[in-house]
Amino acid sequence: MATEEGVDKELAAIISEYLTSRGYLQTVAAFQTESRRRPKRAPPTQTTALQRDFIVAFECGKRETFFKLWNGNVPQETLERDQTCQNLEFNLSVYFAIYPIRTGTGDRTRSLHQFTGYLSTRSTVLSKNPELSAYYALPYVPDPTSHPSFKKLFTESWSSDLKSRLLHFLKLSLKGASQQPVLLSLYLTNKVSPTSEGSAQEVVLLREQLADSRRHYSERLAEIQDSYHTLVGIALELLDTLESAIAGRQVTPESIQNICSRLFGSSLPDAVASGRHQAWNCHLHPATVCHFHERQYTGSSQSPHLDPHPLPP
């Protein structure tokens, strides 16, 4: 990853090239002279020290200290309206919730309880980003380190990426931080270097996240397709059964029981199997069920008459 000094040198070369191409030769000479006289490293500022406090609290898992600094030094308007800030805050809350699990230090129950309390106050953030809603289940998963939805949170790449995002945000957003020059912002935003270690890691991380998402949605699609085919099969069997009943052919309680068992995952009441005249738990009127059993056991070949307006029991 390029250092601050390296970025300054590259920007200085770009500026000199531009000025030279436009014929500002005296300006180029003055610029290069001042660039050589510039101190190699600026003295630390209050903002830099504050950033160190943030990082120390982050790395040590001190949630209370971190969010005290966060709420006291990030502008209120940014906290309330900036979606990037809100998403970062959410991921930081996840980080501190699982810190005791990742490191084996601290109170796991307490950290997860704090995260549950945080979730109850962040419905607005969750509504803007549906992917975050999956984290509602995090406090209730016995072993999140092996859960498909959460195991990526325990990788070194995830915590390193979060730390980098935090540092970048703090440089731009802390109270009293100097405004980053437009030229520097454009350079950092659009610079693409195949030899940059940081860029390569980000690409790898994004590819892993994309692959995980594809696997997850492929599995869900397969489950939905299986359920769909099962329901279609049951629907066809029900149509065949209805046609048989209309045609006067015998429909056995066992066949109905088999269909309902597959549809609802449980068998019908024993009373139906034994032929007693009781209503099934399928929202049919008792008189209709009794009529069906009477027709079956008397051997009637006539279609059952289903009264559209049966009398109440």
GROMACS .gro file of C-alpha atoms in nm:
model
  313
    1MET     CA    1   0.000   0.000   0.000
    2ALA     CA    2   0.138   0.342  -0.095
    3THR     CA    3   0.271   0.556   0.190
    4GLU     CA    4   0.175   0.919   0.248
    5GLU     CA    5   0.519   1.030   0.127
    6GLY     CA    6   0.484   0.819  -0.187
    7VAL     CA    7   0.142   0.970  -0.261
    8ASP     CA    8   0.285   1.323  -0.222
    9LYS     CA    9   0.568   1.245  -0.468
   10GLU     CA   10   0.330   1.105  -0.728
   11LEU     CA   11   0.092   1.401  -0.695
   12ALA     CA   12   0.385   1.644  -0.722
   13ALA     CA   13   0.496   1.473  -1.043
   14ILE     CA   14   0.142   1.492  -1.185
   15ILE     CA   15   0.115   1.863  -1.100
   16SER     CA   16   0.457   1.937  -1.250
   17GLU     CA   17   0.365   1.750  -1.567
   18TYR     CA   18   0.042   1.945  -1.602
   19LEU     CA   19   0.206   2.285  -1.541
   20THR     CA   20   0.485   2.203  -1.785
   21SER     CA   21   0.238   2.099  -2.056
   22ARG     CA   22   0.058   2.433  -2.015
   23GLY     CA   23   0.380   2.637  -2.025
   24TYR     CA   24   0.393   2.748  -1.661
   25LEU     CA   25   0.769   2.693  -1.645
   26GLN     CA   26   0.845   2.950  -1.374
   27THR     CA   27   0.561   2.810  -1.164
   28VAL     CA   28   0.704   2.459  -1.209
   29ALA     CA   29   1.047   2.575  -1.092
   30ALA     CA   30   0.901   2.747  -0.784
   31PHE     CA   31   0.681   2.446  -0.705
   32GLN     CA   32   0.970   2.201  -0.726
   33THR     CA   33   1.189   2.424  -0.507
   34GLU     CA   34   0.922   2.445  -0.235
   35SER     CA   35   0.857   2.070  -0.261
   36ARG     CA   36   1.223   1.998  -0.185
   37ARG     CA   37   1.219   2.234   0.116
   38ARG     CA   38   0.898   2.087   0.261
   39PRO     CA   39   0.948   1.887   0.583
   40LYS     CA   40   0.937   1.512   0.533
   41ARG     CA   41   0.678   1.457   0.802
   42ALA     CA   42   0.434   1.702   0.953
   43PRO     CA   43   0.420   1.723   1.335
   44PRO     CA   44   0.138   1.520   1.493
   45THR     CA   45  -0.189   1.705   1.537
   46GLN     CA   46  -0.470   1.665   1.788
   47THR     CA   47  -0.672   1.476   1.528
   48THR     CA   48  -0.390   1.228   1.473
   49ALA     CA   49  -0.369   1.161   1.848
   50LEU     CA   50  -0.745   1.116   1.860
   51GLN     CA   51  -0.726   0.865   1.576
   52ARG     CA   52  -0.473   0.667   1.781
   53ASP     CA   53  -0.718   0.660   2.073
   54PHE     CA   54  -0.984   0.521   1.841
   55ILE     CA   55  -0.753   0.249   1.708
   56VAL     CA   56  -0.633   0.149   2.056
   57ALA     CA   57  -0.994   0.109   2.175
   58PHE     CA   58  -1.076  -0.082   1.856
   59GLU     CA   59  -0.788  -0.326   1.885
   60CYS     CA   60  -0.840  -0.384   2.257
   61GLY     CA   61  -1.214  -0.447   2.220
   62LYS     CA   62  -1.312  -0.160   2.453
   63ARG     CA   63  -1.662  -0.095   2.326
   64GLU     CA   64  -1.766   0.170   2.582
   65THR     CA   65  -1.447   0.372   2.533
   66PHE     CA   66  -1.471   0.351   2.155
   67PHE     CA   67  -1.832   0.465   2.125
   68LYS     CA   68  -1.777   0.741   2.379
   69LEU     CA   69  -1.508   0.875   2.146
   70TRP     CA   70  -1.732   0.806   1.846
   71ASN     CA   71  -2.036   0.995   1.974
   72GLY     CA   72  -1.824   1.278   2.111
   73ASN     CA   73  -1.606   1.348   1.807
   74VAL     CA   74  -1.800   1.252   1.495
   75PRO     CA   75  -2.034   1.539   1.394
   76GLN     CA   76  -2.394   1.477   1.493
   77GLU     CA   77  -2.520   1.547   1.143
   78THR     CA   78  -2.288   1.279   1.006
   79LEU     CA   79  -2.408   1.027   1.265
   80GLU     CA   80  -2.774   1.091   1.182
   81ARG     CA   81  -2.770   1.137   0.805
   82ASP     CA   82  -2.460   0.982   0.651
   83GLN     CA   83  -2.538   0.626   0.538
   84THR     CA   84  -2.168   0.536   0.508
   85CYS     CA   85  -2.121   0.639   0.870
   86GLN     CA   86  -2.426   0.441   0.982
   87ASN     CA   87  -2.315   0.124   0.798
   88LEU     CA   88  -1.966   0.157   0.945
   89GLU     CA   89  -2.111   0.206   1.293
   90PHE     CA   90  -2.322  -0.107   1.249
   91ASN     CA   91  -2.023  -0.318   1.145
   92LEU     CA   92  -1.821  -0.179   1.436
   93SER     CA   93  -2.100  -0.289   1.670
   94VAL     CA   94  -2.082  -0.638   1.518
   95TYR     CA   95  -1.703  -0.634   1.568
   96PHE     CA   96  -1.731  -0.553   1.938
   97ALA     CA   97  -2.016  -0.805   1.983
   98ILE     CA   98  -1.800  -1.093   1.860
   99TYR     CA   99  -1.470  -0.965   2.004
  100PRO     CA  100  -1.484  -1.201   2.308
  101ILE     CA  101  -1.557  -1.494   2.075
  102ARG     CA  102  -1.270  -1.402   1.839
  103THR     CA  103  -1.010  -1.343   2.109
  104GLY     CA  104  -1.132  -1.561   2.397
  105THR     CA  105  -1.125  -1.259   2.630
  106GLY     CA  106  -1.405  -1.055   2.781
  107ASP     CA  107  -1.767  -1.130   2.860
  108ARG     CA  108  -1.940  -1.289   2.561
  109THR     CA  109  -2.289  -1.273   2.715
  110ARG     CA  110  -2.254  -0.905   2.800
  111SER     CA  111  -2.119  -0.808   2.456
  112LEU     CA  112  -2.402  -0.990   2.276
  113HIS     CA  113  -2.658  -0.832   2.510
  114GLN     CA  114  -2.517  -0.488   2.425
  115PHE     CA  115  -2.544  -0.571   2.056
  116THR     CA  116  -2.908  -0.675   2.101
  117GLY     CA  117  -2.978  -0.339   2.264
  118TYR     CA  118  -2.805  -0.162   1.977
  119LEU     CA  119  -3.018  -0.349   1.719
  120SER     CA  120  -3.338  -0.234   1.889
  121THR     CA  121  -3.242   0.129   1.821
  122ARG     CA  122  -3.122   0.093   1.462
  123SER     CA  123  -3.430  -0.010   1.263
  124THR     CA  124  -3.370   0.283   1.023
  125VAL     CA  125  -3.026   0.156   0.927
  126LEU     CA  126  -3.155  -0.198   0.879
  127SER     CA  127  -3.441  -0.082   0.658
  128LYS     CA  128  -3.196   0.095   0.424
  129ASN     CA  129  -2.972  -0.211   0.396
  130PRO     CA  130  -3.168  -0.541   0.405
  131GLU     CA  131  -2.844  -0.744   0.412
  132LEU     CA  132  -2.778  -0.619   0.765
  133SER     CA  133  -3.106  -0.765   0.893
  134ALA     CA  134  -2.943  -1.111   0.900
  135TYR     CA  135  -2.739  -0.997   1.201
  136TYR     CA  136  -3.053  -0.999   1.416
  137ALA     CA  137  -2.989  -1.371   1.461
  138LEU     CA  138  -2.624  -1.331   1.565
  139PRO     CA  139  -2.685  -1.318   1.945
  140TYR     CA  140  -2.888  -1.641   1.930
  141VAL     CA  141  -2.653  -1.862   1.726
  142PRO     CA  142  -2.466  -2.106   1.956
  143ASP     CA  143  -2.154  -2.121   1.739
  144PRO     CA  144  -2.139  -1.828   1.494
  145THR     CA  145  -1.779  -1.916   1.397
  146SER     CA  146  -1.908  -2.207   1.189
  147HIS     CA  147  -2.239  -2.058   1.076
  148PRO     CA  148  -2.244  -1.987   0.698
  149SER     CA  149  -2.382  -1.635   0.748
  150PHE     CA  150  -2.134  -1.530   1.018
  151LYS     CA  151  -1.811  -1.727   0.980
  152LYS     CA  152  -1.659  -1.458   0.753
  153LEU     CA  153  -1.675  -1.218   1.051
  154PHE     CA  154  -1.405  -1.423   1.223
  155THR     CA  155  -1.152  -1.397   0.939
  156GLU     CA  156  -0.850  -1.171   0.967
  157SER     CA  157  -0.937  -1.008   0.635
  158TRP     CA  158  -1.277  -0.891   0.762
  159SER     CA  159  -1.136  -0.719   1.074
  160SER     CA  160  -0.844  -0.570   0.875
  161ASP     CA  161  -1.080  -0.430   0.614
  162LEU     CA  162  -1.300  -0.284   0.886
  163LYS     CA  163  -0.998  -0.117   1.049
  164SER     CA  164  -0.895   0.036   0.714
  165ARG     CA  165  -1.246   0.170   0.657
  166LEU     CA  166  -1.246   0.314   1.008
  167LEU     CA  167  -0.914   0.494   0.956
  168HIS     CA  168  -1.028   0.639   0.624
  169PHE     CA  169  -1.353   0.759   0.777
  170LEU     CA  170  -1.180   0.918   1.077
  171LYS     CA  171  -0.938   1.113   0.856
  172LEU     CA  172  -1.231   1.268   0.670
  173SER     CA  173  -1.496   1.308   0.937
  174LEU     CA  174  -1.355   1.385   1.281
  175LYS     CA  175  -1.433   1.727   1.426
  176GLY     CA  176  -1.140   1.959   1.360
  177ALA     CA  177  -0.999   1.740   1.082
  178SER     CA  178  -0.871   1.942   0.791
  179GLN     CA  179  -1.067   1.912   0.467
  180GLN     CA  180  -0.894   1.677   0.225
  181PRO     CA  181  -0.795   1.852  -0.100
  182VAL     CA  182  -1.010   1.767  -0.401
  183LEU     CA  183  -0.706   1.662  -0.604
  184LEU     CA  184  -0.598   1.418  -0.333
  185SER     CA  185  -0.952   1.277  -0.304
  186LEU     CA  186  -0.968   1.223  -0.679
  187TYR     CA  187  -0.627   1.059  -0.678
  188LEU     CA  188  -0.710   0.820  -0.391
  189THR     CA  189  -1.053   0.738  -0.532
  190ASN     CA  190  -0.946   0.666  -0.890
  191LYS     CA  191  -0.596   0.526  -0.844
  192VAL     CA  192  -0.578   0.165  -0.966
  193SER     CA  193  -0.247  -0.009  -0.913
  194PRO     CA  194  -0.212  -0.382  -0.988
  195THR     CA  195   0.091  -0.396  -0.756
  196SER     CA  196  -0.091  -0.237  -0.464
  197GLU     CA  197  -0.121  -0.489  -0.183
  198GLY     CA  198  -0.423  -0.311  -0.035
  199SER     CA  199  -0.611  -0.305  -0.366
  200ALA     CA  200  -0.537  -0.673  -0.424
  201GLN     CA  201  -0.668  -0.764  -0.079
  202GLU     CA  202  -0.985  -0.562  -0.136
  203VAL     CA  203  -1.045  -0.736  -0.471
  204VAL     CA  204  -0.995  -1.079  -0.313
  205LEU     CA  205  -1.231  -0.989  -0.027
  206LEU     CA  206  -1.500  -0.864  -0.266
  207ARG     CA  207  -1.469  -1.179  -0.476
  208GLU     CA  208  -1.505  -1.398  -0.166
  209GLN     CA  209  -1.813  -1.204  -0.056
  210LEU     CA  210  -1.963  -1.234  -0.406
  211ALA     CA  211  -1.896  -1.608  -0.414
  212ASP     CA  212  -2.052  -1.652  -0.068
  213SER     CA  213  -2.360  -1.457  -0.177
  214ARG     CA  214  -2.394  -1.664  -0.494
  215ARG     CA  215  -2.369  -1.991  -0.300
  216HIS     CA  216  -2.622  -1.871  -0.044
  217TYR     CA  217  -2.881  -1.762  -0.301
  218SER     CA  218  -2.822  -2.073  -0.515
  219GLU     CA  219  -2.897  -2.292  -0.213
  220ARG     CA  220  -3.210  -2.092  -0.131
  221LEU     CA  221  -3.324  -2.110  -0.495
  222ALA     CA  222  -3.277  -2.489  -0.495
  223GLU     CA  223  -3.482  -2.519  -0.175
  224ILE     CA  224  -3.761  -2.304  -0.320
  225GLN     CA  225  -3.763  -2.507  -0.642
  226ASP     CA  226  -3.786  -2.835  -0.447
  227SER     CA  227  -4.077  -2.698  -0.243
  228TYR     CA  228  -4.246  -2.577  -0.562
  229HIS     CA  229  -4.220  -2.918  -0.733
  230THR     CA  230  -4.349  -3.091  -0.419
  231LEU     CA  231  -4.652  -2.858  -0.400
  232VAL     CA  232  -4.726  -2.905  -0.770
  233GLY     CA  233  -4.723  -3.283  -0.722
  234ILE     CA  234  -4.958  -3.261  -0.424
  235ALA     CA  235  -5.190  -3.028  -0.616
  236LEU     CA  236  -5.211  -3.276  -0.905
  237GLU     CA  237  -5.293  -3.560  -0.663
  238LEU     CA  238  -5.566  -3.349  -0.503
  239LEU     CA  239  -5.716  -3.277  -0.846
  240ASP     CA  240  -5.714  -3.650  -0.928
  241THR     CA  241  -5.882  -3.725  -0.594
  242LEU     CA  242  -6.147  -3.459  -0.656
  243GLU     CA  243  -6.217  -3.596  -1.004
  244SER     CA  244  -6.254  -3.946  -0.858
  245ALA     CA  245  -6.499  -3.819  -0.596
  246ILE     CA  246  -6.705  -3.636  -0.859
  247ALA     CA  247  -6.709  -3.943  -1.080
  248GLY     CA  248  -6.838  -4.154  -0.791
  249ARG     CA  249  -6.526  -4.362  -0.745
  250GLN     CA  250  -6.424  -4.453  -0.393
  251VAL     CA  251  -6.173  -4.225  -0.219
  252THR     CA  252  -6.017  -4.396   0.079
  253PRO     CA  253  -5.930  -4.214   0.401
  254GLU     CA  254  -5.576  -4.349   0.364
  255SER     CA  255  -5.522  -4.164   0.036
  256ILE     CA  256  -5.652  -3.839   0.187
  257GLN     CA  257  -5.439  -3.896   0.494
  258ASN     CA  258  -5.131  -3.951   0.278
  259ILE     CA  259  -5.185  -3.627   0.085
  260CYS     CA  260  -5.249  -3.421   0.399
  261SER     CA  261  -4.948  -3.577   0.566
  262ARG     CA  262  -4.724  -3.464   0.282
  263LEU     CA  263  -4.886  -3.122   0.269
  264PHE     CA  264  -4.888  -3.041   0.641
  265GLY     CA  265  -4.613  -3.270   0.763
  266SER     CA  266  -4.844  -3.460   0.998
  267SER     CA  267  -5.113  -3.726   0.973
  268LEU     CA  268  -5.485  -3.679   1.010
  269PRO     CA  269  -5.660  -3.745   1.340
  270ASP     CA  270  -5.709  -4.112   1.427
  271ALA     CA  271  -6.084  -4.060   1.424
  272VAL     CA  272  -6.075  -4.018   1.047
  273ALA     CA  273  -5.876  -4.335   0.991
  274SER     CA  274  -6.119  -4.534   1.210
  275GLY     CA  275  -6.418  -4.403   1.018
  276ARG     CA  276  -6.587  -4.219   1.303
  277HIS     CA  277  -6.809  -3.931   1.193
  278GLN     CA  278  -6.598  -3.641   1.315
  279ALA     CA  279  -6.481  -3.329   1.133
  280TRP     CA  280  -6.127  -3.329   0.999
  281ASN     CA  281  -5.896  -3.046   1.091
  282CYS     CA  282  -5.914  -2.923   0.734
  283HIS     CA  283  -6.185  -2.656   0.775
  284LEU     CA  284  -6.467  -2.884   0.644
  285HIS     CA  285  -6.809  -2.872   0.800
  286PRO     CA  286  -6.889  -3.183   1.015
  287ALA     CA  287  -7.201  -3.257   0.809
  288THR     CA  288  -6.991  -3.275   0.492
  289VAL     CA  289  -6.743  -3.517   0.648
  290CYS     CA  290  -7.022  -3.740   0.784
  291HIS     CA  291  -7.187  -3.745   0.443
  292PHE     CA  292  -6.857  -3.855   0.286
  293HIS     CA  293  -6.813  -4.144   0.533
  294GLU     CA  294  -7.177  -4.250   0.498
  295ARG     CA  295  -7.136  -4.268   0.120
  296GLN     CA  296  -6.813  -4.463   0.151
  297TYR     CA  297  -6.938  -4.730   0.389
  298THR     CA  298  -7.281  -4.775   0.224
  299GLY     CA  299  -7.111  -4.823  -0.112
  300SER     CA  300  -7.316  -4.550  -0.278
  301SER     CA  301  -7.206  -4.481  -0.634
  302GLN     CA  302  -7.365  -4.136  -0.639
  303SER     CA  303  -7.152  -3.827  -0.602
  304PRO     CA  304  -7.173  -3.676  -0.255
  305HIS     CA  305  -7.394  -3.375  -0.224
  306LEU     CA  306  -7.197  -3.092  -0.065
  307ASP     CA  307  -7.439  -2.837   0.071
  308PRO     CA  308  -7.293  -2.494  -0.002
  309HIS     CA  309  -7.480  -2.362   0.302
  310PRO     CA  310  -7.470  -2.640   0.566
  311LEU     CA  311  -7.646  -2.589   0.892
  312PRO     CA  312  -7.426  -2.506   1.189
  313PRO     CA  313  -7.350  -2.797   1.427
   0.00000   0.00000   0.00000
